PDB file of C-alpha atoms in Angstrom:
ATOM      1  CA  MET A   1      17.536  -3.307  19.479  1.00 66.00           C
ATOM      2  CA  ILE A   2      14.831  -1.957  21.800  1.00 78.00           C
ATOM      3  CA  ALA A   3      11.627  -4.029  21.774  1.00 89.00           C
ATOM      4  CA  ARG A   4       8.323  -2.309  22.527  1.00 93.00           C
ATOM      5  CA  THR A   5       4.647  -3.091  22.080  1.00 96.00           C
ATOM      6  CA  VAL A   6       2.829  -0.435  20.066  1.00 96.00           C
ATOM      7  CA  TYR A   7      -0.962  -0.102  20.070  1.00 96.00           C
ATOM      8  CA  PHE A   8      -2.941   1.656  17.358  1.00 95.00           C
ATOM      9  CA  VAL A   9      -6.300   2.573  18.895  1.00 96.00           C
ATOM     10  CA  SER A  10      -9.041   4.115  16.778  1.00 94.00           C
ATOM     11  CA  ASP A  11     -12.783   4.648  16.630  1.00 92.00           C
ATOM     12  CA  GLY A  12     -12.487   3.814  12.900  1.00 88.00           C
ATOM     13  CA  THR A  13     -10.451   1.202  11.081  1.00 86.00           C
ATOM     14  CA  GLY A  14      -7.138   2.204  12.634  1.00 86.00           C
ATOM     15  CA  ILE A  15      -5.500   2.504   9.222  1.00 83.00           C
ATOM     16  CA  THR A  16      -4.710   6.195   9.695  1.00 82.00           C
ATOM     17  CA  ALA A  17      -3.201   5.619  13.141  1.00 88.00           C
ATOM     18  CA  GLU A  18      -1.105   2.686  11.956  1.00 89.00           C
ATOM     19  CA  THR A  19       0.111   4.348   8.762  1.00 86.00           C
ATOM     20  CA  PHE A  20       1.125   7.580  10.474  1.00 88.00           C
ATOM     21  CA  GLY A  21       2.452   5.777  13.525  1.00 90.00           C
ATOM     22  CA  ASN A  22       4.651   3.525  11.388  1.00 88.00           C
ATOM     23  CA  SER A  23       6.099   6.573   9.628  1.00 88.00           C
ATOM     24  CA  ILE A  24       7.107   7.994  12.995  1.00 90.00           C
ATOM     25  CA  LEU A  25       8.438   4.685  14.350  1.00 91.00           C
ATOM     26  CA  ALA A  26      10.615   4.292  11.251  1.00 88.00           C
ATOM     27  CA  GLN A  27      12.755   7.122  12.613  1.00 91.00           C
ATOM     28  CA  PHE A  28      13.859   4.961  15.550  1.00 92.00           C
ATOM     29  CA  THR A  29      15.879   1.764  15.837  1.00 90.00           C
ATOM     30  CA  ILE A  30      13.319  -0.326  17.649  1.00 89.00           C
ATOM     31  CA  LYS A  31      11.622  -3.669  17.201  1.00 90.00           C
ATOM     32  CA  ALA A  32       7.906  -3.017  17.525  1.00 92.00           C
ATOM     33  CA  ARG A  33       5.143  -5.523  18.169  1.00 93.00           C
ATOM     34  CA  HIS A  34       2.092  -4.021  16.467  1.00 94.00           C
ATOM     35  CA  VAL A  35      -1.413  -4.362  17.901  1.00 95.00           C
ATOM     36  CA  ARG A  36      -4.303  -2.657  16.082  1.00 93.00           C
ATOM     37  CA  ARG A  37      -7.549  -2.132  17.988  1.00 94.00           C
ATOM     38  CA  PRO A  38     -10.213  -0.597  15.695  1.00 94.00           C
ATOM     39  CA  PHE A  39     -13.779   0.604  16.344  1.00 93.00           C
ATOM     40  CA  VAL A  40     -13.163   1.751  19.914  1.00 95.00           C
ATOM     41  CA  ASP A  41     -16.170   4.066  19.915  1.00 93.00           C
ATOM     42  CA  SER A  42     -17.672   3.675  23.403  1.00 95.00           C
ATOM     43  CA  ALA A  43     -16.615   3.861  27.033  1.00 96.00           C
ATOM     44  CA  GLU A  44     -17.070   0.097  27.398  1.00 97.00           C
ATOM     45  CA  LYS A  45     -14.745  -0.644  24.480  1.00 96.00           C
ATOM     46  CA  ALA A  46     -12.246   1.909  25.729  1.00 97.00           C
ATOM     47  CA  HIS A  47     -12.053   0.238  29.140  1.00 97.00           C
ATOM     48  CA  ALA A  48     -11.564  -3.174  27.478  1.00 97.00           C
ATOM     49  CA  VAL A  49      -8.636  -1.886  25.448  1.00 97.00           C
ATOM     50  CA  ILE A  50      -7.184  -0.104  28.478  1.00 98.00           C
ATOM     51  CA  ALA A  51      -7.268  -3.370  30.447  1.00 97.00           C
ATOM     52  CA  GLU A  52      -5.348  -5.083  27.646  1.00 97.00           C
ATOM     53  CA  ILE A  53      -2.767  -2.297  27.409  1.00 97.00           C
ATOM     54  CA  ASN A  54      -2.278  -2.169  31.177  1.00 97.00           C
ATOM     55  CA  GLU A  55      -1.841  -5.943  31.334  1.00 97.00           C
ATOM     56  CA  THR A  56       0.822  -5.670  28.625  1.00 97.00           C
ATOM     57  CA  ALA A  57       2.562  -2.914  30.596  1.00 97.00           C
ATOM     58  CA  ALA A  58       2.630  -5.081  33.726  1.00 97.00           C
ATOM     59  CA  ARG A  59       3.838  -8.182  31.873  1.00 96.00           C
ATOM     60  CA  GLU A  60       6.577  -6.407  29.909  1.00 95.00           C
ATOM     61  CA  GLU A  61       7.506  -4.033  32.740  1.00 95.00           C
ATOM     62  CA  GLN A  62       7.513  -1.055  30.417  1.00 95.00           C
ATOM     63  CA  ARG A  63       4.729   1.084  29.094  1.00 95.00           C
ATOM     64  CA  PRO A  64       3.423   0.414  25.591  1.00 97.00           C
ATOM     65  CA  ILE A  65       3.248   3.181  23.015  1.00 96.00           C
ATOM     66  CA  VAL A  66      -0.342   4.051  22.083  1.00 97.00           C
ATOM     67  CA  PHE A  67      -1.104   5.913  18.862  1.00 95.00           C
ATOM     68  CA  ALA A  68      -4.726   7.048  19.149  1.00 95.00           C
ATOM     69  CA  THR A  69      -7.098   8.483  16.570  1.00 92.00           C
ATOM     70  CA  LEU A  70     -10.176   8.979  18.738  1.00 93.00           C
ATOM     71  CA  VAL A  71     -12.584  11.729  17.715  1.00 88.00           C
ATOM     72  CA  ASP A  72     -14.894  11.305  20.710  1.00 89.00           C
ATOM     73  CA  ARG A  73     -13.223  13.392  23.410  1.00 88.00           C
ATOM     74  CA  ASP A  74     -14.993  11.477  26.203  1.00 93.00           C
ATOM     75  CA  VAL A  75     -13.538   8.187  24.964  1.00 95.00           C
ATOM     76  CA  LEU A  76     -10.123   9.810  24.570  1.00 94.00           C
ATOM     77  CA  LYS A  77     -10.340  11.197  28.105  1.00 95.00           C
ATOM     78  CA  ILE A  78     -10.957   7.693  29.471  1.00 97.00           C
ATOM     79  CA  VAL A  79      -7.914   6.376  27.614  1.00 97.00           C
ATOM     80  CA  ARG A  80      -5.737   9.261  28.761  1.00 95.00           C
ATOM     81  CA  GLU A  81      -6.751   8.968  32.418  1.00 96.00           C
ATOM     82  CA  HIS A  82      -6.623   5.185  32.853  1.00 97.00           C
ATOM     83  CA  CYS A  83      -4.137   3.875  30.311  1.00 97.00           C
ATOM     84  CA  LEU A  84      -0.624   3.043  31.532  1.00 96.00           C
ATOM     85  CA  GLY A  85       0.804   3.391  28.024  1.00 96.00           C
ATOM     86  CA  ARG A  86       2.352   6.500  26.473  1.00 96.00           C
ATOM     87  CA  VAL A  87      -0.682   7.913  24.644  1.00 96.00           C
ATOM     88  CA  MET A  88      -0.103   9.909  21.468  1.00 94.00           C
ATOM     89  CA  ASP A  89      -3.295  11.797  20.553  1.00 93.00           C
ATOM     90  CA  MET A  90      -2.802  12.101  16.811  1.00 87.00           C
ATOM     91  CA  PHE A  91      -6.051  13.928  16.039  1.00 84.00           C
ATOM     92  CA  GLY A  92      -5.641  16.389  18.899  1.00 84.00           C
ATOM     93  CA  THR A  93      -2.145  17.251  17.734  1.00 85.00           C
ATOM     94  CA  PHE A  94      -3.492  18.529  14.420  1.00 83.00           C
ATOM     95  CA  ILE A  95      -7.220  19.214  14.755  1.00 81.00           C
ATOM     96  CA  GLU A  96      -7.077  21.752  17.597  1.00 81.00           C
ATOM     97  CA  PRO A  97      -4.416  23.974  15.937  1.00 86.00           C
ATOM     98  CA  LEU A  98      -6.387  23.816  12.662  1.00 86.00           C
ATOM     99  CA  GLU A  99      -9.628  24.768  14.425  1.00 85.00           C
ATOM    100  CA  GLU A 100      -7.806  27.815  15.731  1.00 87.00           C
ATOM    101  CA  GLU A 101      -6.287  28.587  12.317  1.00 91.00           C
ATOM    102  CA  PHE A 102      -9.546  28.208  10.369  1.00 90.00           C
ATOM    103  CA  GLY A 103     -11.695  29.792  13.038  1.00 91.00           C
ATOM    104  CA  ILE A 104     -14.206  26.928  12.916  1.00 89.00           C
ATOM    105  CA  LYS A 105     -14.848  23.714  14.806  1.00 83.00           C
ATOM    106  CA  SER A 106     -14.240  20.358  13.136  1.00 80.00           C
ATOM    107  CA  ASN A 107     -17.256  18.139  12.540  1.00 71.00           C
ATOM    108  CA  HIS A 108     -15.796  15.429  14.831  1.00 63.00           C
ATOM    109  CA  ARG A 109     -16.907  12.715  12.463  1.00 64.00           C
ATOM    110  CA  VAL A 110     -16.120   9.218  13.736  1.00 59.00           C
ATOM    111  CA  GLY A 111     -14.457   7.091  11.092  1.00 56.00           C
ATOM    112  CA  ARG A 112     -13.434   8.098   7.574  1.00 53.00           C
ATOM    113  CA  PHE A 113     -15.856   5.651   5.903  1.00 52.00           C
ATOM    114  CA  SER A 114     -19.076   6.685   7.615  1.00 51.00           C
ATOM    115  CA  ASP A 115     -20.707   8.072   4.466  1.00 57.00           C
ATOM    116  CA  VAL A 116     -19.246   5.531   2.074  1.00 56.00           C
ATOM    117  CA  ALA A 117     -22.570   4.802   0.342  1.00 57.00           C
ATOM    118  CA  GLN A 118     -22.679   8.410  -0.855  1.00 64.00           C
ATOM    119  CA  SER A 119     -19.042   8.582  -1.959  1.00 71.00           C
ATOM    120  CA  GLN A 120     -18.369   8.522  -5.699  1.00 79.00           C
ATOM    121  CA  GLU A 121     -14.678   8.163  -4.905  1.00 79.00           C
ATOM    122  CA  TYR A 122     -15.386   4.934  -3.018  1.00 79.00           C
ATOM    123  CA  HIS A 123     -17.431   3.473  -5.876  1.00 85.00           C
ATOM    124  CA  ASP A 124     -14.684   4.426  -8.348  1.00 86.00           C
ATOM    125  CA  ARG A 125     -12.209   2.601  -6.149  1.00 85.00           C
ATOM    126  CA  ILE A 126     -14.328  -0.562  -6.091  1.00 90.00           C
ATOM    127  CA  GLU A 127     -14.671  -0.421  -9.874  1.00 92.00           C
ATOM    128  CA  ALA A 128     -10.898  -0.035 -10.203  1.00 92.00           C
ATOM    129  CA  ILE A 129     -10.277  -3.033  -7.926  1.00 93.00           C
ATOM    130  CA  ASN A 130     -12.635  -5.201  -9.974  1.00 94.00           C
ATOM    131  CA  PHE A 131     -10.902  -4.051 -13.167  1.00 94.00           C
ATOM    132  CA  SER A 132      -7.444  -4.846 -11.804  1.00 94.00           C
ATOM    133  CA  LEU A 133      -8.519  -8.304 -10.634  1.00 94.00           C
ATOM    134  CA  ALA A 134     -10.070  -9.079 -14.032  1.00 94.00           C
ATOM    135  CA  HIS A 135      -6.899  -7.937 -15.820  1.00 94.00           C
ATOM    136  CA  ASP A 136      -4.353  -9.546 -13.516  1.00 94.00           C
ATOM    137  CA  ASP A 137      -1.448 -11.440 -15.079  1.00 91.00           C
ATOM    138  CA  GLY A 138      -2.766 -11.005 -18.623  1.00 89.00           C
ATOM    139  CA  GLN A 139      -6.036 -12.840 -17.889  1.00 90.00           C
ATOM    140  CA  SER A 140      -7.969 -10.516 -20.187  1.00 88.00           C
ATOM    141  CA  SER A 141      -7.120  -8.033 -22.908  1.00 86.00           C
ATOM    142  CA  LYS A 142     -10.668  -6.676 -23.077  1.00 88.00           C
ATOM    143  CA  ASN A 143     -11.349  -3.015 -22.298  1.00 89.00           C
ATOM    144  CA  LEU A 144      -7.668  -2.082 -22.111  1.00 93.00           C
ATOM    145  CA  ASP A 145      -8.683   1.191 -23.724  1.00 93.00           C
ATOM    146  CA  VAL A 146     -10.185   2.270 -20.372  1.00 94.00           C
ATOM    147  CA  ALA A 147      -7.119   1.244 -18.334  1.00 95.00           C
ATOM    148  CA  ASP A 148      -5.199   4.072 -16.669  1.00 94.00           C
ATOM    149  CA  VAL A 149      -1.985   2.059 -16.777  1.00 95.00           C
ATOM    150  CA  ILE A 150      -0.778  -1.349 -17.965  1.00 96.00           C
ATOM    151  CA  LEU A 151       2.117  -2.747 -15.972  1.00 97.00           C
ATOM    152  CA  VAL A 152       4.497  -4.971 -17.942  1.00 97.00           C
ATOM    153  CA  GLY A 153       7.494  -7.010 -16.847  1.00 97.00           C
ATOM    154  CA  VAL A 154       8.731 -10.531 -16.241  1.00 97.00           C
ATOM    155  CA  SER A 155       6.817 -12.858 -13.952  1.00 95.00           C
ATOM    156  CA  ARG A 156       7.221 -12.085 -10.221  1.00 95.00           C
ATOM    157  CA  SER A 157       8.585  -8.572 -10.672  1.00 96.00           C
ATOM    158  CA  GLY A 158       5.856  -6.994  -8.508  1.00 95.00           C
ATOM    159  CA  LYS A 159       3.150  -6.212 -11.057  1.00 96.00           C
ATOM    160  CA  THR A 160       0.163  -7.721  -9.217  1.00 95.00           C
ATOM    161  CA  PRO A 161       0.672  -6.091  -5.781  1.00 95.00           C
ATOM    162  CA  THR A 162       1.428  -2.755  -7.441  1.00 96.00           C
ATOM    163  CA  SER A 163      -1.693  -2.840  -9.620  1.00 96.00           C
ATOM    164  CA  LEU A 164      -3.905  -3.758  -6.658  1.00 94.00           C
ATOM    165  CA  TYR A 165      -2.354  -1.036  -4.500  1.00 93.00           C
ATOM    166  CA  LEU A 166      -2.997   1.529  -7.243  1.00 94.00           C
ATOM    167  CA  ALA A 167      -6.614   0.391  -7.438  1.00 93.00           C
ATOM    168  CA  MET A 168      -7.277   0.216  -3.707  1.00 90.00           C
ATOM    169  CA  GLN A 169      -5.504   3.405  -2.663  1.00 87.00           C
ATOM    170  CA  HIS A 170      -5.939   5.646  -5.695  1.00 88.00           C
ATOM    171  CA  GLY A 171      -8.824   4.262  -7.751  1.00 90.00           C
ATOM    172  CA  ILE A 172      -6.492   3.609 -10.707  1.00 93.00           C
ATOM    173  CA  LYS A 173      -7.618   1.022 -13.248  1.00 95.00           C
ATOM    174  CA  ALA A 174      -4.377  -0.924 -13.549  1.00 95.00           C
ATOM    175  CA  ALA A 175      -3.981  -3.979 -15.747  1.00 96.00           C
ATOM    176  CA  ASN A 176      -0.812  -6.051 -15.637  1.00 96.00           C
ATOM    177  CA  TYR A 177       0.699  -8.233 -18.323  1.00 95.00           C
ATOM    178  CA  PRO A 178       3.660 -10.635 -18.036  1.00 95.00           C
ATOM    179  CA  LEU A 179       6.420 -10.605 -20.634  1.00 96.00           C
ATOM    180  CA  ILE A 180       7.245 -14.232 -21.509  1.00 94.00           C
ATOM    181  CA  PRO A 181       9.942 -16.031 -23.568  1.00 93.00           C
ATOM    182  CA  GLU A 182       7.705 -16.064 -26.663  1.00 94.00           C
ATOM    183  CA  ASP A 183       7.623 -12.258 -26.563  1.00 95.00           C
ATOM    184  CA  PHE A 184      11.412 -12.145 -26.341  1.00 96.00           C
ATOM    185  CA  GLU A 185      11.765 -14.480 -29.310  1.00 94.00           C
ATOM    186  CA  ARG A 186       9.502 -12.227 -31.408  1.00 93.00           C
ATOM    187  CA  ARG A 187      11.292  -9.164 -29.977  1.00 92.00           C
ATOM    188  CA  LYS A 188       7.935  -7.431 -29.799  1.00 91.00           C
ATOM    189  CA  LEU A 189       5.339  -6.528 -27.210  1.00 93.00           C
ATOM    190  CA  PRO A 190       2.331  -8.859 -27.050  1.00 92.00           C
ATOM    191  CA  PRO A 191      -0.012  -7.827 -29.916  1.00 91.00           C
ATOM    192  CA  SER A 192      -2.842  -6.886 -27.529  1.00 92.00           C
ATOM    193  CA  LEU A 193      -0.593  -4.265 -25.893  1.00 94.00           C
ATOM    194  CA  THR A 194       0.713  -2.616 -29.048  1.00 93.00           C
ATOM    195  CA  PRO A 195      -2.246  -0.202 -29.460  1.00 94.00           C
ATOM    196  CA  HIS A 196      -1.870   0.816 -25.815  1.00 94.00           C
ATOM    197  CA  ARG A 197       1.908   1.295 -25.681  1.00 93.00           C
ATOM    198  CA  ARG A 198       1.547   4.817 -24.274  1.00 92.00           C
ATOM    199  CA  LYS A 199      -0.276   3.419 -21.229  1.00 94.00           C
ATOM    200  CA  CYS A 200       2.416   0.839 -20.483  1.00 95.00           C
ATOM    201  CA  PHE A 201       4.792   1.161 -17.550  1.00 96.00           C
ATOM    202  CA  GLY A 202       7.495  -1.429 -16.939  1.00 97.00           C
ATOM    203  CA  LEU A 203       8.764  -3.110 -13.797  1.00 97.00           C
ATOM    204  CA  THR A 204      12.110  -4.870 -13.707  1.00 98.00           C
ATOM    205  CA  ILE A 205      14.031  -6.569 -10.913  1.00 98.00           C
ATOM    206  CA  ASP A 206      17.518  -7.761 -10.038  1.00 98.00           C
ATOM    207  CA  PRO A 207      17.926 -11.269 -11.576  1.00 98.00           C
ATOM    208  CA  GLU A 208      19.420 -12.763  -8.405  1.00 97.00           C
ATOM    209  CA  ARG A 209      16.505 -11.463  -6.343  1.00 97.00           C
ATOM    210  CA  LEU A 210      14.074 -12.724  -8.982  1.00 97.00           C
ATOM    211  CA  SER A 211      15.658 -16.178  -8.781  1.00 97.00           C
ATOM    212  CA  GLN A 212      15.164 -16.216  -5.006  1.00 96.00           C
ATOM    213  CA  ILE A 213      11.493 -15.266  -5.336  1.00 96.00           C
ATOM    214  CA  ARG A 214      10.824 -17.821  -8.061  1.00 96.00           C
ATOM    215  CA  ASN A 215      12.605 -20.585  -6.133  1.00 96.00           C
ATOM    216  CA  GLU A 216      10.106 -20.098  -3.333  1.00 94.00           C
ATOM    217  CA  ARG A 217       7.358 -20.897  -5.816  1.00 91.00           C
ATOM    218  CA  ARG A 218       9.041 -23.486  -8.058  1.00 94.00           C
ATOM    219  CA  PRO A 219      12.280 -24.655  -6.425  1.00 95.00           C
ATOM    220  CA  GLY A 220      14.936 -26.060  -8.745  1.00 94.00           C
ATOM    221  CA  SER A 221      13.020 -25.234 -11.945  1.00 96.00           C
ATOM    222  CA  LYS A 222      14.335 -23.616 -15.118  1.00 96.00           C
ATOM    223  CA  TYR A 223      11.814 -20.858 -14.388  1.00 96.00           C
ATOM    224  CA  ALA A 224      13.767 -20.049 -11.200  1.00 97.00           C
ATOM    225  CA  ASP A 225      17.284 -20.673 -12.541  1.00 97.00           C
ATOM    226  CA  VAL A 226      19.424 -17.563 -12.159  1.00 97.00           C
ATOM    227  CA  LEU A 227      20.731 -17.789 -15.750  1.00 97.00           C
ATOM    228  CA  ASN A 228      17.175 -17.881 -17.077  1.00 97.00           C
ATOM    229  CA  CYS A 229      16.230 -14.976 -14.819  1.00 98.00           C
ATOM    230  CA  ARG A 230      19.134 -12.940 -16.179  1.00 98.00           C
ATOM    231  CA  TYR A 231      18.065 -13.708 -19.720  1.00 97.00           C
ATOM    232  CA  GLU A 232      14.424 -12.723 -19.114  1.00 97.00           C
ATOM    233  CA  VAL A 233      15.289  -9.509 -17.263  1.00 98.00           C
ATOM    234  CA  ASN A 234      17.809  -8.425 -19.908  1.00 97.00           C
ATOM    235  CA  GLU A 235      15.367  -9.143 -22.741  1.00 97.00           C
ATOM    236  CA  ALA A 236      12.495  -7.388 -20.969  1.00 97.00           C
ATOM    237  CA  GLU A 237      14.579  -4.270 -20.324  1.00 97.00           C
ATOM    238  CA  ALA A 238      15.800  -4.244 -23.934  1.00 97.00           C
ATOM    239  CA  MET A 239      12.201  -4.525 -25.171  1.00 96.00           C
ATOM    240  CA  MET A 240      11.037  -1.659 -22.986  1.00 96.00           C
ATOM    241  CA  LYS A 241      13.904   0.509 -24.209  1.00 96.00           C
ATOM    242  CA  ARG A 242      13.075  -0.257 -27.859  1.00 95.00           C
ATOM    243  CA  ASP A 243       9.421   0.598 -27.356  1.00 95.00           C
ATOM    244  CA  GLY A 244      10.012   3.740 -25.322  1.00 95.00           C
ATOM    245  CA  ILE A 245       8.308   2.364 -22.207  1.00 96.00           C
ATOM    246  CA  SER A 246       9.246   3.992 -18.894  1.00 94.00           C
ATOM    247  CA  TRP A 247      10.320   1.487 -16.272  1.00 95.00           C
ATOM    248  CA  LEU A 248      11.913   1.135 -12.857  1.00 95.00           C
ATOM    249  CA  SER A 249      13.389  -1.606 -10.705  1.00 97.00           C
ATOM    250  CA  SER A 250      11.266  -2.995  -7.899  1.00 96.00           C
ATOM    251  CA  THR A 251      14.251  -4.655  -6.193  1.00 96.00           C
ATOM    252  CA  HIS A 252      14.761  -2.117  -3.414  1.00 94.00           C
ATOM    253  CA  LYS A 253      11.541  -0.105  -3.617  1.00 93.00           C
ATOM    254  CA  SER A 254       8.355  -0.452  -1.620  1.00 91.00           C
ATOM    255  CA  ILE A 255       4.976  -0.816  -3.311  1.00 92.00           C
ATOM    256  CA  GLU A 256       4.159   2.723  -2.154  1.00 90.00           C
ATOM    257  CA  GLU A 257       7.295   4.134  -3.821  1.00 93.00           C
ATOM    258  CA  ILE A 258       6.625   2.268  -7.060  1.00 94.00           C
ATOM    259  CA  ALA A 259       2.991   3.393  -7.144  1.00 92.00           C
ATOM    260  CA  THR A 260       3.906   7.025  -6.468  1.00 90.00           C
ATOM    261  CA  THR A 261       6.452   6.996  -9.286  1.00 92.00           C
ATOM    262  CA  ILE A 262       3.868   5.556 -11.675  1.00 92.00           C
ATOM    263  CA  LEU A 263       1.286   8.152 -10.649  1.00 89.00           C
ATOM    264  CA  ARG A 264       3.811  10.940 -11.070  1.00 88.00           C
ATOM    265  CA  ASP A 265       4.546   9.797 -14.624  1.00 86.00           C
ATOM    266  CA  ILE A 266       1.092   8.781 -15.903  1.00 79.00           C
ATOM    267  CA  ARG A 267      -1.523  10.456 -13.692  1.00 71.00           C
ATOM    268  CA  PRO A 268      -0.019  13.406 -11.812  1.00 68.00           C
ATOM    269  CA  ASP A 269      -3.578  14.625 -11.146  1.00 66.00           C
ATOM    270  CA  ARG A 270      -3.984  11.714  -8.712  1.00 59.00           C
ATOM    271  CA  LEU A 271      -1.271  13.196  -6.506  1.00 54.00           C
ATOM    272  CA  MET A 272      -3.569  16.150  -5.848  1.00 50.00           C
ATOM    273  CA  TYR A 273      -6.844  15.796  -3.941  1.00 44.00           C
TER     274      TYR A 273
END
């Protein structure tokens, strides 16, 4: 497998460069060493990053790949002219054709969060994150009426990372609630969830994979025993079927795929901006 160092250079956080760059790199069989360099918004910072990239090129005897999201054309010019890496100007690839198509110039705003204090969307996202943290792992059943979704499933099936991703990326108020042996014995959802059944979405997981995950946390315990995991998963899936709760397996899906499926089913409006 080819090994290459990949830089993500941005005058903002670098999240856009890294996300898009990773999507492109996924099309190739390479082993990439990722280096993110955010807030490169001056000539001085550009030269510092260039020195690092050029040193890497000399040490590895091959040029690094550089995904750049630099709005300031003067800073970008410095990187282009002095960097020994293969520079991919991600903004230029799209902004210039769109300027021509729309017949207007872009505002060349540096960083996507520059006006965050004025953004209602940002404040909604913070509120959703606080809600998801307060309602993680069944900690609280208060205010579930304002939840956008309630994730249910056995312990360690991926509920917490999914709920936080939904909150952070989409401003979704996501609670999550573990299904436990007492619920299976009663053969009913926890009482606090019954009034909100329509908001529930289930996550399940392959029992063998669940056993591996639980053994990392509590090795050799009944909690992690594969027979117990099979029992819990089977009972949880049966409960969700009885109650008409949509569910999917997290075994081979990324958090992004799970979240998109949930949004498609419960809040399709959030897939349009």
